PDB file of N, CA and C in Angstrom:
ATOM      1  N   UNK A  30     132.462-195.403 -89.194  1.00  0.00           N
ATOM      2  CA  UNK A  30     133.649-195.066 -88.417  1.00  0.00           C
ATOM      3  C   UNK A  30     133.654-193.555 -88.189  1.00  0.00           C
ATOM      4  N   UNK A  31     133.606-193.177 -86.950  1.00  0.00           N
ATOM      5  CA  UNK A  31     133.626-191.769 -86.598  1.00  0.00           C
ATOM      6  C   UNK A  31     135.038-191.261 -86.368  1.00  0.00           C
ATOM      7  N   UNK A  32     135.134-190.001 -86.089  1.00  0.00           N
ATOM      8  CA  UNK A  32     136.423-189.375 -85.805  1.00  0.00           C
ATOM      9  C   UNK A  32     136.946-189.864 -84.456  1.00  0.00           C
ATOM     10  N   UNK A  33     138.234-190.179 -84.390  1.00  0.00           N
ATOM     11  CA  UNK A  33     138.843-190.629 -83.145  1.00  0.00           C
ATOM     12  C   UNK A  33     138.856-189.468 -82.140  1.00  0.00           C
ATOM     13  N   UNK A  34     138.424-189.751 -80.947  1.00  0.00           N
ATOM     14  CA  UNK A  34     138.409-188.721 -79.910  1.00  0.00           C
ATOM     15  C   UNK A  34     139.787-188.581 -79.297  1.00  0.00           C
ATOM     16  N   UNK A  35     140.213-187.360 -79.125  1.00  0.00           N
ATOM     17  CA  UNK A  35     141.506-187.065 -78.517  1.00  0.00           C
ATOM     18  C   UNK A  35     141.266-186.341 -77.202  1.00  0.00           C
ATOM     19  N   UNK A  36     141.911-186.825 -76.170  1.00  0.00           N
ATOM     20  CA  UNK A  36     141.781-186.181 -74.873  1.00  0.00           C
ATOM     21  C   UNK A  36     142.372-184.780 -74.929  1.00  0.00           C
ATOM     22  N   UNK A  37     141.738-183.839 -74.277  1.00  0.00           N
ATOM     23  CA  UNK A  37     142.245-182.460 -74.270  1.00  0.00           C
ATOM     24  C   UNK A  37     143.590-182.373 -73.560  1.00  0.00           C
ATOM     25  N   UNK A  38     143.903-183.350 -72.699  1.00  0.00           N
ATOM     26  CA  UNK A  38     145.200-183.359 -72.021  1.00  0.00           C
ATOM     27  C   UNK A  38     146.339-183.686 -72.985  1.00  0.00           C
ATOM     28  N   UNK A  39     146.029-184.417 -74.062  1.00  0.00           N
ATOM     29  CA  UNK A  39     147.067-184.862 -74.988  1.00  0.00           C
ATOM     30  C   UNK A  39     147.318-183.898 -76.142  1.00  0.00           C
ATOM     31  N   UNK A  40     146.579-182.820 -76.227  1.00  0.00           N
ATOM     32  CA  UNK A  40     146.704-181.912 -77.362  1.00  0.00           C
ATOM     33  C   UNK A  40     148.037-181.166 -77.362  1.00  0.00           C
ATOM     34  N   UNK A  41     148.532-180.735 -76.215  1.00  0.00           N
ATOM     35  CA  UNK A  41     149.722-179.883 -76.156  1.00  0.00           C
ATOM     36  C   UNK A  41     151.029-180.642 -75.963  1.00  0.00           C
ATOM     37  N   UNK A  42     151.002-181.953 -76.032  1.00  0.00           N
ATOM     38  CA  UNK A  42     152.235-182.720 -75.860  1.00  0.00           C
ATOM     39  C   UNK A  42     152.619-183.367 -77.192  1.00  0.00           C
ATOM     40  N   UNK A  43     153.893-183.717 -77.366  1.00  0.00           N
ATOM     41  CA  UNK A  43     154.355-184.266 -78.644  1.00  0.00           C
ATOM     42  C   UNK A  43     153.699-185.593 -79.012  1.00  0.00           C
ATOM     43  N   UNK A  44     153.811-185.912 -80.289  1.00  0.00           N
ATOM     44  CA  UNK A  44     153.299-187.170 -80.813  1.00  0.00           C
ATOM     45  C   UNK A  44     153.988-188.335 -80.106  1.00  0.00           C
ATOM     46  N   UNK A  45     153.272-189.418 -79.881  1.00  0.00           N
ATOM     47  CA  UNK A  45     153.724-190.636 -79.207  1.00  0.00           C
ATOM     48  C   UNK A  45     153.804-190.475 -77.693  1.00  0.00           C
ATOM     49  N   UNK A  46     153.456-189.296 -77.155  1.00  0.00           N
ATOM     50  CA  UNK A  46     153.368-189.085 -75.723  1.00  0.00           C
ATOM     51  C   UNK A  46     151.899-189.178 -75.340  1.00  0.00           C
ATOM     52  N   UNK A  47     151.610-189.609 -74.120  1.00  0.00           N
ATOM     53  CA  UNK A  47     150.238-189.655 -73.665  1.00  0.00           C
ATOM     54  C   UNK A  47     150.151-189.794 -72.162  1.00  0.00           C
ATOM     55  N   UNK A  48     149.039-189.341 -71.626  1.00  0.00           N
ATOM     56  CA  UNK A  48     148.781-189.449 -70.190  1.00  0.00           C
ATOM     57  C   UNK A  48     148.218-190.824 -69.897  1.00  0.00           C
ATOM     58  N   UNK A  49     148.791-191.533 -68.951  1.00  0.00           N
ATOM     59  CA  UNK A  49     148.294-192.827 -68.488  1.00  0.00           C
ATOM     60  C   UNK A  49     148.580-192.915 -66.992  1.00  0.00           C
ATOM     61  N   UNK A  50     147.576-193.294 -66.231  1.00  0.00           N
ATOM     62  CA  UNK A  50     147.733-193.490 -64.788  1.00  0.00           C
ATOM     63  C   UNK A  50     148.364-192.273 -64.100  1.00  0.00           C
ATOM     64  N   UNK A  51     148.035-191.077 -64.533  1.00  0.00           N
ATOM     65  CA  UNK A  51     148.518-189.863 -63.887  1.00  0.00           C
ATOM     66  C   UNK A  51     149.931-189.462 -64.238  1.00  0.00           C
ATOM     67  N   UNK A  52     150.516-190.074 -65.270  1.00  0.00           N
ATOM     68  CA  UNK A  52     151.882-189.741 -65.689  1.00  0.00           C
ATOM     69  C   UNK A  52     151.942-189.685 -67.209  1.00  0.00           C
ATOM     70  N   UNK A  53     152.997-189.059 -67.723  1.00  0.00           N
ATOM     71  CA  UNK A  53     153.192-188.988 -69.166  1.00  0.00           C
ATOM     72  C   UNK A  53     154.123-190.116 -69.579  1.00  0.00           C
ATOM     73  N   UNK A  54     153.668-190.876 -70.578  1.00  0.00           N
ATOM     74  CA  UNK A  54     154.441-191.995 -71.099  1.00  0.00           C
ATOM     75  C   UNK A  54     154.766-191.753 -72.566  1.00  0.00           C
ATOM     76  N   UNK A  55     155.876-192.326 -73.008  1.00  0.00           N
ATOM     77  CA  UNK A  55     156.292-192.286 -74.412  1.00  0.00           C
ATOM     78  C   UNK A  55     156.055-193.657 -75.014  1.00  0.00           C
ATOM     79  N   UNK A  56     155.310-193.725 -76.114  1.00  0.00           N
ATOM     80  CA  UNK A  56     155.079-194.982 -76.826  1.00  0.00           C
ATOM     81  C   UNK A  56     156.287-195.224 -77.730  1.00  0.00           C
ATOM     82  N   UNK A  57     157.133-196.154 -77.339  1.00  0.00           N
ATOM     83  CA  UNK A  57     158.395-196.423 -78.037  1.00  0.00           C
ATOM     84  C   UNK A  57     158.108-197.136 -79.355  1.00  0.00           C
ATOM     85  N   UNK A  58     158.686-196.656 -80.475  1.00  0.00           N
ATOM     86  CA  UNK A  58     158.484-197.341 -81.751  1.00  0.00           C
ATOM     87  C   UNK A  58     159.088-198.749 -81.725  1.00  0.00           C
ATOM     88  N   UNK A  59     158.488-199.651 -82.496  1.00  0.00           N
ATOM     89  CA  UNK A  59     159.003-201.020 -82.560  1.00  0.00           C
ATOM     90  C   UNK A  59     160.423-201.015 -83.102  1.00  0.00           C
ATOM     91  N   UNK A  60     161.260-201.844 -82.498  1.00  0.00           N
ATOM     92  CA  UNK A  60     162.636-201.982 -82.947  1.00  0.00           C
ATOM     93  C   UNK A  60     163.643-201.160 -82.172  1.00  0.00           C
ATOM     94  N   UNK A  61     163.203-200.165 -81.438  1.00  0.00           N
ATOM     95  CA  UNK A  61     164.142-199.335 -80.670  1.00  0.00           C
ATOM     96  C   UNK A  61     163.902-199.439 -79.167  1.00  0.00           C
ATOM     97  N   UNK A  62     163.231-200.494 -78.745  1.00  0.00           N
ATOM     98  CA  UNK A  62     162.959-200.666 -77.321  1.00  0.00           C
ATOM     99  C   UNK A  62     164.238-200.763 -76.501  1.00  0.00           C
ATOM    100  N   UNK A  63     165.309-201.281 -77.091  1.00  0.00           N
ATOM    101  CA  UNK A  63     166.579-201.411 -76.391  1.00  0.00           C
ATOM    102  C   UNK A  63     167.153-200.081 -75.934  1.00  0.00           C
ATOM    103  N   UNK A  64     166.853-199.020 -76.663  1.00  0.00           N
ATOM    104  CA  UNK A  64     167.336-197.693 -76.291  1.00  0.00           C
ATOM    105  C   UNK A  64     166.484-197.078 -75.166  1.00  0.00           C
ATOM    106  N   UNK A  65     165.351-197.695 -74.897  1.00  0.00           N
ATOM    107  CA  UNK A  65     164.429-197.192 -73.877  1.00  0.00           C
ATOM    108  C   UNK A  65     164.236-198.240 -72.795  1.00  0.00           C
ATOM    109  N   UNK A  66     165.311-198.880 -72.369  1.00  0.00           N
ATOM    110  CA  UNK A  66     165.323-199.867 -71.287  1.00  0.00           C
ATOM    111  C   UNK A  66     164.441-201.077 -71.589  1.00  0.00           C
ATOM    112  N   UNK A  67     164.254-201.392 -72.861  1.00  0.00           N
ATOM    113  CA  UNK A  67     163.486-202.562 -73.263  1.00  0.00           C
ATOM    114  C   UNK A  67     161.987-202.415 -73.080  1.00  0.00           C
ATOM    115  N   UNK A  68     161.514-201.203 -72.907  1.00  0.00           N
ATOM    116  CA  UNK A  68     160.092-200.975 -72.637  1.00  0.00           C
ATOM    117  C   UNK A  68     159.361-200.500 -73.889  1.00  0.00           C
ATOM    118  N   UNK A  69     158.071-200.868 -73.986  1.00  0.00           N
ATOM    119  CA  UNK A  69     157.227-200.370 -75.063  1.00  0.00           C
ATOM    120  C   UNK A  69     156.572-199.049 -74.669  1.00  0.00           C
ATOM    121  N   UNK A  70     156.323-198.878 -73.373  1.00  0.00           N
ATOM    122  CA  UNK A  70     155.842-197.616 -72.826  1.00  0.00           C
ATOM    123  C   UNK A  70     156.846-197.144 -71.786  1.00  0.00           C
ATOM    124  N   UNK A  71     157.472-196.011 -72.033  1.00  0.00           N
ATOM    125  CA  UNK A  71     158.501-195.495 -71.145  1.00  0.00           C
ATOM    126  C   UNK A  71     157.937-194.301 -70.388  1.00  0.00           C
ATOM    127  N   UNK A  72     157.995-194.355 -69.056  1.00  0.00           N
ATOM    128  CA  UNK A  72     157.480-193.256 -68.237  1.00  0.00           C
ATOM    129  C   UNK A  72     158.455-192.081 -68.286  1.00  0.00           C
ATOM    130  N   UNK A  73     157.941-190.924 -68.732  1.00  0.00           N
ATOM    131  CA  UNK A  73     158.762-189.719 -68.809  1.00  0.00           C
ATOM    132  C   UNK A  73     158.671-188.885 -67.539  1.00  0.00           C
ATOM    133  N   UNK A  74     157.517-188.858 -66.893  1.00  0.00           N
ATOM    134  CA  UNK A  74     157.380-188.085 -65.659  1.00  0.00           C
ATOM    135  C   UNK A  74     155.929-187.867 -65.294  1.00  0.00           C
ATOM    136  N   UNK A  75     155.723-187.307 -64.111  1.00  0.00           N
ATOM    137  CA  UNK A  75     154.374-187.048 -63.622  1.00  0.00           C
ATOM    138  C   UNK A  75     153.837-185.691 -64.060  1.00  0.00           C
ATOM    139  N   UNK A  76     154.720-184.802 -64.491  1.00  0.00           N
ATOM    140  CA  UNK A  76     154.307-183.487 -64.982  1.00  0.00           C
ATOM    141  C   UNK A  76     154.934-183.261 -66.348  1.00  0.00           C
ATOM    142  N   UNK A  77     154.435-182.236 -67.050  1.00  0.00           N
ATOM    143  CA  UNK A  77     155.004-181.938 -68.370  1.00  0.00           C
ATOM    144  C   UNK A  77     156.463-181.517 -68.265  1.00  0.00           C
ATOM    145  N   UNK A  78     156.801-180.733 -67.243  1.00  0.00           N
ATOM    146  CA  UNK A  78     158.184-180.282 -67.110  1.00  0.00           C
ATOM    147  C   UNK A  78     159.120-181.460 -66.836  1.00  0.00           C
ATOM    148  N   UNK A  79     158.693-182.403 -65.995  1.00  0.00           N
ATOM    149  CA  UNK A  79     159.494-183.608 -65.751  1.00  0.00           C
ATOM    150  C   UNK A  79     159.661-184.404 -67.027  1.00  0.00           C
ATOM    151  N   UNK A  80     158.581-184.522 -67.791  1.00  0.00           N
ATOM    152  CA  UNK A  80     158.626-185.296 -69.031  1.00  0.00           C
ATOM    153  C   UNK A  80     159.602-184.678 -70.030  1.00  0.00           C
ATOM    154  N   UNK A  81     159.545-183.365 -70.183  1.00  0.00           N
ATOM    155  CA  UNK A  81     160.473-182.708 -71.113  1.00  0.00           C
ATOM    156  C   UNK A  81     161.922-182.835 -70.637  1.00  0.00           C
ATOM    157  N   UNK A  82     162.156-182.783 -69.342  1.00  0.00           N
ATOM    158  CA  UNK A  82     163.511-182.932 -68.806  1.00  0.00           C
ATOM    159  C   UNK A  82     164.042-184.340 -69.063  1.00  0.00           C
ATOM    160  N   UNK A  83     163.223-185.350 -68.802  1.00  0.00           N
ATOM    161  CA  UNK A  83     163.618-186.733 -69.051  1.00  0.00           C
ATOM    162  C   UNK A  83     163.882-186.948 -70.535  1.00  0.00           C
ATOM    163  N   UNK A  84     163.008-186.392 -71.373  1.00  0.00           N
ATOM    164  CA  UNK A  84     163.168-186.507 -72.824  1.00  0.00           C
ATOM    165  C   UNK A  84     164.487-185.866 -73.259  1.00  0.00           C
ATOM    166  N   UNK A  85     164.784-184.701 -72.737  1.00  0.00           N
ATOM    167  CA  UNK A  85     166.024-184.003 -73.099  1.00  0.00           C
ATOM    168  C   UNK A  85     167.256-184.799 -72.666  1.00  0.00           C
ATOM    169  N   UNK A  86     167.196-185.422 -71.494  1.00  0.00           N
ATOM    170  CA  UNK A  86     168.318-186.235 -71.029  1.00  0.00           C
ATOM    171  C   UNK A  86     168.530-187.452 -71.916  1.00  0.00           C
ATOM    172  N   UNK A  87     167.430-188.058 -72.400  1.00  0.00           N
ATOM    173  CA  UNK A  87     167.539-189.259 -73.229  1.00  0.00           C
ATOM    174  C   UNK A  87     167.954-188.926 -74.655  1.00  0.00           C
ATOM    175  N   UNK A  88     167.612-187.740 -75.132  1.00  0.00           N
ATOM    176  CA  UNK A  88     167.867-187.361 -76.518  1.00  0.00           C
ATOM    177  C   UNK A  88     168.962-186.295 -76.582  1.00  0.00           C
ATOM    178  N   UNK A  89     169.910-186.334 -75.692  1.00  0.00           N
ATOM    179  CA  UNK A  89     170.942-185.297 -75.612  1.00  0.00           C
ATOM    180  C   UNK A  89     171.849-185.235 -76.839  1.00  0.00           C
ATOM    181  N   UNK A  90     171.973-186.317 -77.589  1.00  0.00           N
ATOM    182  CA  UNK A  90     172.884-186.350 -78.722  1.00  0.00           C
ATOM    183  C   UNK A  90     172.448-185.446 -79.866  1.00  0.00           C
ATOM    184  N   UNK A  91     171.188-185.068 -79.948  1.00  0.00           N
ATOM    185  CA  UNK A  91     170.687-184.303 -81.075  1.00  0.00           C
ATOM    186  C   UNK A  91     171.405-182.961 -81.209  1.00  0.00           C
ATOM    187  N   UNK A  92     171.726-182.313 -80.118  1.00  0.00           N
ATOM    188  CA  UNK A  92     172.394-181.020 -80.184  1.00  0.00           C
ATOM    189  C   UNK A  92     173.818-181.094 -80.692  1.00  0.00           C
ATOM    190  N   UNK A  93     174.455-182.256 -80.600  1.00  0.00           N
ATOM    191  CA  UNK A  93     175.836-182.401 -81.032  1.00  0.00           C
ATOM    192  C   UNK A  93     175.972-182.761 -82.500  1.00  0.00           C
ATOM    193  N   UNK A  94     174.886-183.062 -83.175  1.00  0.00           N
ATOM    194  CA  UNK A  94     174.937-183.483 -84.571  1.00  0.00           C
ATOM    195  C   UNK A  94     174.978-182.260 -85.471  1.00  0.00           C
ATOM    196  N   UNK A  95     176.005-182.214 -86.308  1.00  0.00           N
ATOM    197  CA  UNK A  95     176.126-181.101 -87.248  1.00  0.00           C
ATOM    198  C   UNK A  95     176.088-181.559 -88.694  1.00  0.00           C
ATOM    199  N   UNK A  96     176.487-182.782 -88.949  1.00  0.00           N
ATOM    200  CA  UNK A  96     176.524-183.275 -90.324  1.00  0.00           C
ATOM    201  C   UNK A  96     175.935-184.683 -90.388  1.00  0.00           C
ATOM    202  N   UNK A  97     175.672-185.123 -91.592  1.00  0.00           N
ATOM    203  CA  UNK A  97     175.199-186.492 -91.803  1.00  0.00           C
ATOM    204  C   UNK A  97     176.265-187.478 -91.354  1.00  0.00           C
ATOM    205  N   UNK A  98     177.521-187.113 -91.534  1.00  0.00           N
ATOM    206  CA  UNK A  98     178.609-187.988 -91.113  1.00  0.00           C
ATOM    207  C   UNK A  98     178.564-188.241 -89.602  1.00  0.00           C
ATOM    208  N   UNK A  99     178.201-187.233 -88.809  1.00  0.00           N
ATOM    209  CA  UNK A  99     178.048-187.418 -87.361  1.00  0.00           C
ATOM    210  C   UNK A  99     176.980-188.474 -87.060  1.00  0.00           C
ATOM    211  N   UNK A 100     175.866-188.395 -87.793  1.00  0.00           N
ATOM    212  CA  UNK A 100     174.804-189.378 -87.605  1.00  0.00           C
ATOM    213  C   UNK A 100     175.257-190.780 -88.005  1.00  0.00           C
ATOM    214  N   UNK A 101     175.971-190.883 -89.120  1.00  0.00           N
ATOM    215  CA  UNK A 101     176.440-192.193 -89.585  1.00  0.00           C
ATOM    216  C   UNK A 101     177.454-192.800 -88.620  1.00  0.00           C
ATOM    217  N   UNK A 102     178.324-191.984 -88.064  1.00  0.00           N
ATOM    218  CA  UNK A 102     179.291-192.484 -87.081  1.00  0.00           C
ATOM    219  C   UNK A 102     178.579-192.985 -85.826  1.00  0.00           C
ATOM    220  N   UNK A 103     177.592-192.248 -85.383  1.00  0.00           N
ATOM    221  CA  UNK A 103     176.834-192.670 -84.201  1.00  0.00           C
ATOM    222  C   UNK A 103     176.083-193.971 -84.476  1.00  0.00           C
ATOM    223  N   UNK A 104     175.487-194.080 -85.656  1.00  0.00           N
ATOM    224  CA  UNK A 104     174.787-195.300 -86.034  1.00  0.00           C
ATOM    225  C   UNK A 104     175.757-196.482 -86.057  1.00  0.00           C
ATOM    226  N   UNK A 105     176.919-196.277 -86.648  1.00  0.00           N
ATOM    227  CA  UNK A 105     177.905-197.355 -86.738  1.00  0.00           C
ATOM    228  C   UNK A 105     178.401-197.792 -85.363  1.00  0.00           C
ATOM    229  N   UNK A 106     178.510-196.880 -84.432  1.00  0.00           N
ATOM    230  CA  UNK A 106     179.034-197.240 -83.111  1.00  0.00           C
ATOM    231  C   UNK A 106     177.969-197.795 -82.162  1.00  0.00           C
ATOM    232  N   UNK A 107     176.694-197.390 -82.325  1.00  0.00           N
ATOM    233  CA  UNK A 107     175.668-197.806 -81.377  1.00  0.00           C
ATOM    234  C   UNK A 107     174.707-198.866 -81.905  1.00  0.00           C
ATOM    235  N   UNK A 108     174.378-198.816 -83.177  1.00  0.00           N
ATOM    236  CA  UNK A 108     173.354-199.705 -83.712  1.00  0.00           C
ATOM    237  C   UNK A 108     173.936-200.932 -84.396  1.00  0.00           C
ATOM    238  N   UNK A 109     174.940-200.723 -85.220  1.00  0.00           N
ATOM    239  CA  UNK A 109     175.507-201.836 -86.008  1.00  0.00           C
ATOM    240  C   UNK A 109     176.008-202.989 -85.127  1.00  0.00           C
ATOM    241  N   UNK A 110     176.663-202.752 -84.020  1.00  0.00           N
ATOM    242  CA  UNK A 110     177.107-203.889 -83.199  1.00  0.00           C
ATOM    243  C   UNK A 110     175.961-204.762 -82.667  1.00  0.00           C
ATOM    244  N   UNK A 111     174.762-204.236 -82.602  1.00  0.00           N
ATOM    245  CA  UNK A 111     173.616-204.997 -82.101  1.00  0.00           C
ATOM    246  C   UNK A 111     172.894-205.777 -83.208  1.00  0.00           C
ATOM    247  N   UNK A 112     173.285-205.593 -84.441  1.00  0.00           N
ATOM    248  CA  UNK A 112     172.646-206.275 -85.554  1.00  0.00           C
ATOM    249  C   UNK A 112     173.136-207.722 -85.644  1.00  0.00           C
ATOM    250  N   UNK A 113     172.239-208.605 -86.045  1.00  0.00           N
ATOM    251  CA  UNK A 113     172.601-210.019 -86.218  1.00  0.00           C
ATOM    252  C   UNK A 113     173.183-210.232 -87.607  1.00  0.00           C
ATOM    253  N   UNK A 114     174.017-211.246 -87.736  1.00  0.00           N
ATOM    254  CA  UNK A 114     174.608-211.575 -89.030  1.00  0.00           C
ATOM    255  C   UNK A 114     173.566-212.345 -89.849  1.00  0.00           C
ATOM    256  N   UNK A 115     173.441-211.963 -91.119  1.00  0.00           N
ATOM    257  CA  UNK A 115     172.485-212.615 -92.007  1.00  0.00           C
ATOM    258  C   UNK A 115     173.020-214.006 -92.382  1.00  0.00           C
ATOM    259  N   UNK A 116     172.242-215.045 -92.120  1.00  0.00           N
ATOM    260  CA  UNK A 116     172.683-216.417 -92.354  1.00  0.00           C
ATOM    261  C   UNK A 116     172.256-216.949 -93.716  1.00  0.00           C
ATOM    262  N   UNK A 117     171.669-216.128 -94.578  1.00  0.00           N
ATOM    263  CA  UNK A 117     171.203-216.607 -95.901  1.00  0.00           C
ATOM    264  C   UNK A 117     172.330-216.809 -96.854  1.00  0.00           C
TER     265      UNK A 117
END
């Protein structure tokens, strides 16, 4: 097993981002596809600047978080209602 080759285009972009078909896509982690329009690969843009702008628009809540309580309130309002009831 040799070293995995990394494209030189992918070196300067964040983890889980990659160039495909001439655009930058985000590889959505399993379980959070609902927050990314139900997609496993979400198109961020055709250029790096477009991709960063789209990313900033989707992740706008990060700047408003000041405490753990802010995160817990957001989790309770956005994630908990989508959870299924355990039938065990």
